[in-house]
Amino acid sequence: MTAFDRTLKIAPSILSADFAAFGAEVRAIEAQGADWVHVDVMDGHFVPNITFGPQLVRAIRPHVKTVMDVHLMIAPVDPYIDAFADAGADILTAHVEAGPHVHRTLQAIRAAGMKAGVALNPGTPAEAVAPLLDDVDLVLAMTVNPGFGGQKFIHATLDKIAALREMIGDREIHLEVDGGVDTSTAPLVAQAGADALVAGSAVFRGGSVEAAQVYGENIAAIRAAAQG
């Protein structure tokens, strides 16, 4: 990854992409202005859905030229860290709710050569990550309950995003939001302090690999809204 900077990042979630054309979809969103590629990994246990595993990450890795931002909505996490590192993840994010030894998990992610992220569900208070801030490179605030794409943004999470921004201070830690991000909510989360915005349906809606300019228009609209 490149050196840390807090300029706004748009990270389209491939959960909303055409599953039969992931390589082409990744190339399309990057060509149209995506800063990161967000990969939502779900296990049907920690969240009520099943998506991808390390094999998918490995398969699309050659197509990702920016940053592969892998969000693990799984429990347990530790047995799979090396597999995602070997598959080529740049950032690996685990949920604070996923296990009792989150310090150990984050240290293992960094030891495997990846940036370490910690995620919080909407019902988990910001204070849950306070003891972890020296062990992370990214904090991910869920603005919907994880498990499905296309959910409505939970406005009550905005105060938590602002609290996280204050807790992070001048540390080189990205503050990412995931869930219901579109042109109406992007300004709210950016104002609260987020610098990385995950967007799924708001990026992919109306476009395709053959009409990738729509992705570009959607990404630009979200970025413009967030930047005011």
CSV table of C-alpha atoms in Angstrom, one decimal:
chain,number,residue,atom,x,y,z
A,1,MET,CA,0.0,0.0,0.0
A,2,THR,CA,1.0,3.6,-0.5
A,3,ALA,CA,1.9,6.0,2.3
A,4,PHE,CA,-0.9,7.0,4.7
A,5,ASP,CA,-3.1,9.9,3.7
A,6,ARG,CA,-6.5,11.0,4.9
A,7,THR,CA,-7.9,12.1,1.6
A,8,LEU,CA,-11.4,10.7,0.9
A,9,LYS,CA,-11.4,7.1,-0.3
A,10,ILE,CA,-14.4,5.5,-2.2
A,11,ALA,CA,-14.3,1.7,-1.8
A,12,PRO,CA,-17.0,0.0,-3.9
A,13,SER,CA,-18.2,-3.3,-2.4
A,14,ILE,CA,-18.1,-6.1,-4.9
A,15,LEU,CA,-21.0,-7.7,-3.1
A,16,SER,CA,-23.1,-5.6,-5.5
A,17,ALA,CA,-21.1,-6.6,-8.6
A,18,ASP,CA,-21.9,-9.2,-11.2
A,19,PHE,CA,-20.6,-12.4,-9.5
A,20,ALA,CA,-20.0,-14.0,-12.9
A,21,ALA,CA,-17.6,-11.3,-13.9
A,22,PHE,CA,-15.6,-10.2,-10.9
A,23,GLY,CA,-12.3,-9.7,-12.7
A,24,ALA,CA,-13.9,-7.4,-15.3
A,25,GLU,CA,-16.0,-5.6,-12.6
A,26,VAL,CA,-12.9,-4.9,-10.5
A,27,ARG,CA,-11.1,-3.5,-13.5
A,28,ALA,CA,-14.1,-1.4,-14.4
A,29,ILE,CA,-14.6,0.3,-11.1
A,30,GLU,CA,-10.9,1.0,-10.7
A,31,ALA,CA,-10.8,2.5,-14.2
A,32,GLN,CA,-13.8,4.6,-13.2
A,33,GLY,CA,-12.2,6.1,-10.1
A,34,ALA,CA,-12.5,3.6,-7.2
A,35,ASP,CA,-9.7,4.1,-4.6
A,36,TRP,CA,-10.1,0.7,-2.9
A,37,VAL,CA,-11.9,-2.5,-3.7
A,38,HIS,CA,-14.0,-3.7,-0.8
A,39,VAL,CA,-14.6,-7.5,-0.4
A,40,ASP,CA,-17.3,-8.6,2.1
A,41,VAL,CA,-16.6,-12.0,3.5
A,42,MET,CA,-19.6,-13.6,5.3
A,43,ASP,CA,-19.8,-17.1,6.8
A,44,GLY,CA,-23.5,-17.7,7.5
A,45,HIS,CA,-22.6,-17.9,11.2
A,46,PHE,CA,-21.5,-14.5,12.4
A,47,VAL,CA,-23.9,-13.0,9.9
A,48,PRO,CA,-26.9,-14.5,8.2
A,49,ASN,CA,-25.4,-14.8,4.7
A,50,ILE,CA,-22.6,-16.6,2.9
A,51,THR,CA,-20.4,-14.9,0.3
A,52,PHE,CA,-16.7,-15.4,-0.5
A,53,GLY,CA,-13.6,-17.0,0.9
A,54,PRO,CA,-9.8,-16.8,0.4
A,55,GLN,CA,-10.1,-18.5,-3.0
A,56,LEU,CA,-12.2,-15.6,-4.4
A,57,VAL,CA,-9.7,-13.1,-3.0
A,58,ARG,CA,-6.9,-15.0,-4.6
A,59,ALA,CA,-8.7,-15.1,-7.9
A,60,ILE,CA,-9.4,-11.4,-8.1
A,61,ARG,CA,-6.1,-10.3,-6.7
A,62,PRO,CA,-4.4,-10.0,-10.1
A,63,HIS,CA,-7.1,-7.6,-11.2
A,64,VAL,CA,-6.8,-5.3,-8.2
A,65,LYS,CA,-4.3,-2.5,-8.8
A,66,THR,CA,-5.4,-0.2,-5.9
A,67,VAL,CA,-6.0,-1.6,-2.4
A,68,MET,CA,-7.9,-4.8,-1.6
A,69,ASP,CA,-9.9,-4.0,1.5
A,70,VAL,CA,-11.2,-7.3,2.9
A,71,HIS,CA,-13.9,-7.1,5.6
A,72,LEU,CA,-14.3,-10.4,7.5
A,73,MET,CA,-17.8,-10.9,8.9
A,74,ILE,CA,-16.8,-14.3,10.2
A,75,ALA,CA,-16.1,-16.0,13.5
A,76,PRO,CA,-13.7,-17.3,14.4
A,77,VAL,CA,-11.1,-15.2,12.5
A,78,ASP,CA,-7.7,-16.4,13.6
A,79,PRO,CA,-7.7,-19.8,11.7
A,80,TYR,CA,-8.2,-17.9,8.4
A,81,ILE,CA,-5.7,-15.0,8.7
A,82,ASP,CA,-2.8,-16.7,6.9
A,83,ALA,CA,-5.1,-17.9,4.1
A,84,PHE,CA,-6.2,-14.3,3.4
A,85,ALA,CA,-2.7,-13.0,3.6
A,86,ASP,CA,-1.5,-15.7,1.1
A,87,ALA,CA,-4.5,-14.7,-1.1
A,88,GLY,CA,-3.2,-11.1,-1.3
A,89,ALA,CA,-5.4,-9.0,1.0
A,90,ASP,CA,-3.9,-5.6,1.7
A,91,ILE,CA,-6.2,-4.7,4.6
A,92,LEU,CA,-7.9,-7.4,6.7
A,93,THR,CA,-10.6,-6.2,9.1
A,94,ALA,CA,-12.1,-8.3,11.9
A,95,HIS,CA,-15.1,-7.5,14.0
A,96,VAL,CA,-14.5,-6.7,17.7
A,97,GLU,CA,-17.6,-8.9,18.4
A,98,ALA,CA,-16.1,-11.9,16.6
A,99,GLY,CA,-14.0,-13.3,19.4
A,100,PRO,CA,-12.7,-12.8,22.9
A,101,HIS,CA,-9.0,-12.1,22.0
A,102,VAL,CA,-9.2,-9.3,19.5
A,103,HIS,CA,-5.7,-7.9,20.4
A,104,ARG,CA,-4.2,-11.3,19.4
A,105,THR,CA,-6.2,-11.3,16.2
A,106,LEU,CA,-5.1,-7.8,15.2
A,107,GLN,CA,-1.4,-8.6,16.0
A,108,ALA,CA,-1.6,-11.8,13.9
A,109,ILE,CA,-3.0,-9.8,11.0
A,110,ARG,CA,-0.1,-7.4,11.1
A,111,ALA,CA,2.4,-10.2,11.6
A,112,ALA,CA,1.1,-11.8,8.4
A,113,GLY,CA,2.0,-8.6,6.5
A,114,MET,CA,-1.4,-7.0,6.2
A,115,LYS,CA,-2.9,-3.7,7.5
A,116,ALA,CA,-5.2,-4.5,10.4
A,117,GLY,CA,-8.7,-3.2,10.7
A,118,VAL,CA,-11.3,-3.6,13.5
A,119,ALA,CA,-15.0,-3.3,12.8
A,120,LEU,CA,-18.0,-2.4,15.1
A,121,ASN,CA,-21.6,-3.4,14.6
A,122,PRO,CA,-24.1,-0.5,15.0
A,123,GLY,CA,-25.0,-1.7,18.5
A,124,THR,CA,-21.4,-1.7,19.7
A,125,PRO,CA,-20.2,1.5,21.4
A,126,ALA,CA,-17.2,3.3,20.2
A,127,GLU,CA,-15.4,2.7,23.5
A,128,ALA,CA,-15.0,-1.0,22.5
A,129,VAL,CA,-12.1,-0.1,20.3
A,130,ALA,CA,-10.4,2.4,22.6
A,131,PRO,CA,-7.9,-0.2,23.9
A,132,LEU,CA,-7.1,-1.4,20.3
A,133,LEU,CA,-6.1,1.9,18.6
A,134,ASP,CA,-2.4,1.2,18.9
A,135,ASP,CA,-2.9,-2.1,17.1
A,136,VAL,CA,-5.0,-1.0,14.1
A,137,ASP,CA,-4.6,0.8,10.8
A,138,LEU,CA,-8.3,1.1,10.2
A,139,VAL,CA,-11.5,1.4,12.2
A,140,LEU,CA,-14.7,0.3,10.4
A,141,ALA,CA,-18.1,1.6,11.7
A,142,MET,CA,-21.0,-0.4,10.4
A,143,THR,CA,-23.9,1.9,9.6
A,144,VAL,CA,-26.2,-1.1,8.9
A,145,ASN,CA,-26.4,-4.4,10.7
A,146,PRO,CA,-24.0,-6.6,8.7
A,147,GLY,CA,-25.1,-9.5,6.5
A,148,PHE,CA,-26.8,-8.1,3.5
A,149,GLY,CA,-26.3,-5.4,0.9
A,150,GLY,CA,-28.8,-2.7,0.1
A,151,GLN,CA,-29.9,-1.9,3.6
A,152,LYS,CA,-31.0,1.5,4.9
A,153,PHE,CA,-28.5,3.7,6.7
A,154,ILE,CA,-28.9,3.9,10.5
A,155,HIS,CA,-28.6,7.6,11.4
A,156,ALA,CA,-28.0,6.8,15.1
A,157,THR,CA,-24.5,5.7,14.1
A,158,LEU,CA,-23.4,9.2,13.2
A,159,ASP,CA,-22.6,10.2,16.8
A,160,LYS,CA,-20.4,7.1,17.1
A,161,ILE,CA,-18.5,7.9,13.9
A,162,ALA,CA,-17.8,11.4,15.4
A,163,ALA,CA,-16.7,9.8,18.7
A,164,LEU,CA,-14.4,7.4,16.8
A,165,ARG,CA,-12.9,10.3,14.9
A,166,GLU,CA,-12.1,12.1,18.1
A,167,MET,CA,-10.6,8.9,19.7
A,168,ILE,CA,-8.3,8.3,16.6
A,169,GLY,CA,-6.9,11.8,16.9
A,170,ASP,CA,-3.7,12.2,14.9
A,171,ARG,CA,-3.0,8.5,14.7
A,172,GLU,CA,-2.5,7.2,11.2
A,173,ILE,CA,-5.8,5.2,11.2
A,174,HIS,CA,-8.4,5.3,8.5
A,175,LEU,CA,-12.0,5.7,9.7
A,176,GLU,CA,-14.2,3.7,7.3
A,177,VAL,CA,-18.0,3.4,7.1
A,178,ASP,CA,-20.0,0.6,5.6
A,179,GLY,CA,-23.7,0.4,5.0
A,180,GLY,CA,-26.3,2.5,3.2
A,181,VAL,CA,-23.7,5.0,1.8
A,182,ASP,CA,-25.1,7.0,-1.1
A,183,THR,CA,-25.2,10.6,-2.2
A,184,SER,CA,-27.6,11.5,0.7
A,185,THR,CA,-25.6,9.9,3.5
A,186,ALA,CA,-22.0,10.4,2.2
A,187,PRO,CA,-22.0,14.0,3.4
A,188,LEU,CA,-23.2,13.0,6.8
A,189,VAL,CA,-20.5,10.4,7.4
A,190,ALA,CA,-17.8,12.6,6.0
A,191,GLN,CA,-18.8,15.5,8.2
A,192,ALA,CA,-18.7,13.1,11.2
A,193,GLY,CA,-15.1,12.3,10.3
A,194,ALA,CA,-15.1,9.2,8.0
A,195,ASP,CA,-12.4,9.2,5.3
A,196,ALA,CA,-13.1,5.8,3.6
A,197,LEU,CA,-16.6,5.2,2.3
A,198,VAL,CA,-17.8,1.7,1.3
A,199,ALA,CA,-20.6,1.8,-1.2
A,200,GLY,CA,-22.3,-1.1,-2.9
A,201,SER,CA,-25.5,-0.6,-4.7
A,202,ALA,CA,-25.0,3.1,-4.9
A,203,VAL,CA,-21.9,2.5,-7.1
A,204,PHE,CA,-23.1,-0.5,-9.2
A,205,ARG,CA,-26.7,0.6,-9.7
A,206,GLY,CA,-27.6,1.2,-13.3
A,207,GLY,CA,-24.2,0.2,-14.7
A,208,SER,CA,-22.4,-2.9,-16.0
A,209,VAL,CA,-19.0,-3.8,-17.4
A,210,GLU,CA,-20.3,-2.8,-20.8
A,211,ALA,CA,-21.6,0.5,-19.4
A,212,ALA,CA,-18.9,1.2,-16.9
A,213,GLN,CA,-19.2,5.0,-17.3
A,214,VAL,CA,-22.3,4.7,-15.0
A,215,TYR,CA,-20.0,3.4,-12.3
A,216,GLY,CA,-17.8,6.4,-12.8
A,217,GLU,CA,-20.7,8.8,-12.6
A,218,ASN,CA,-21.9,7.1,-9.4
A,219,ILE,CA,-18.5,7.2,-7.8
A,220,ALA,CA,-18.0,10.8,-8.7
A,221,ALA,CA,-21.4,11.8,-7.4
A,222,ILE,CA,-20.7,10.1,-4.0
A,223,ARG,CA,-17.3,11.7,-3.8
A,224,ALA,CA,-18.7,15.2,-4.7
A,225,ALA,CA,-21.5,14.8,-2.1
A,226,ALA,CA,-19.0,13.8,0.6
A,227,GLN,CA,-16.6,16.6,-0.1
A,228,GLY,CA,-19.4,19.1,-0.1
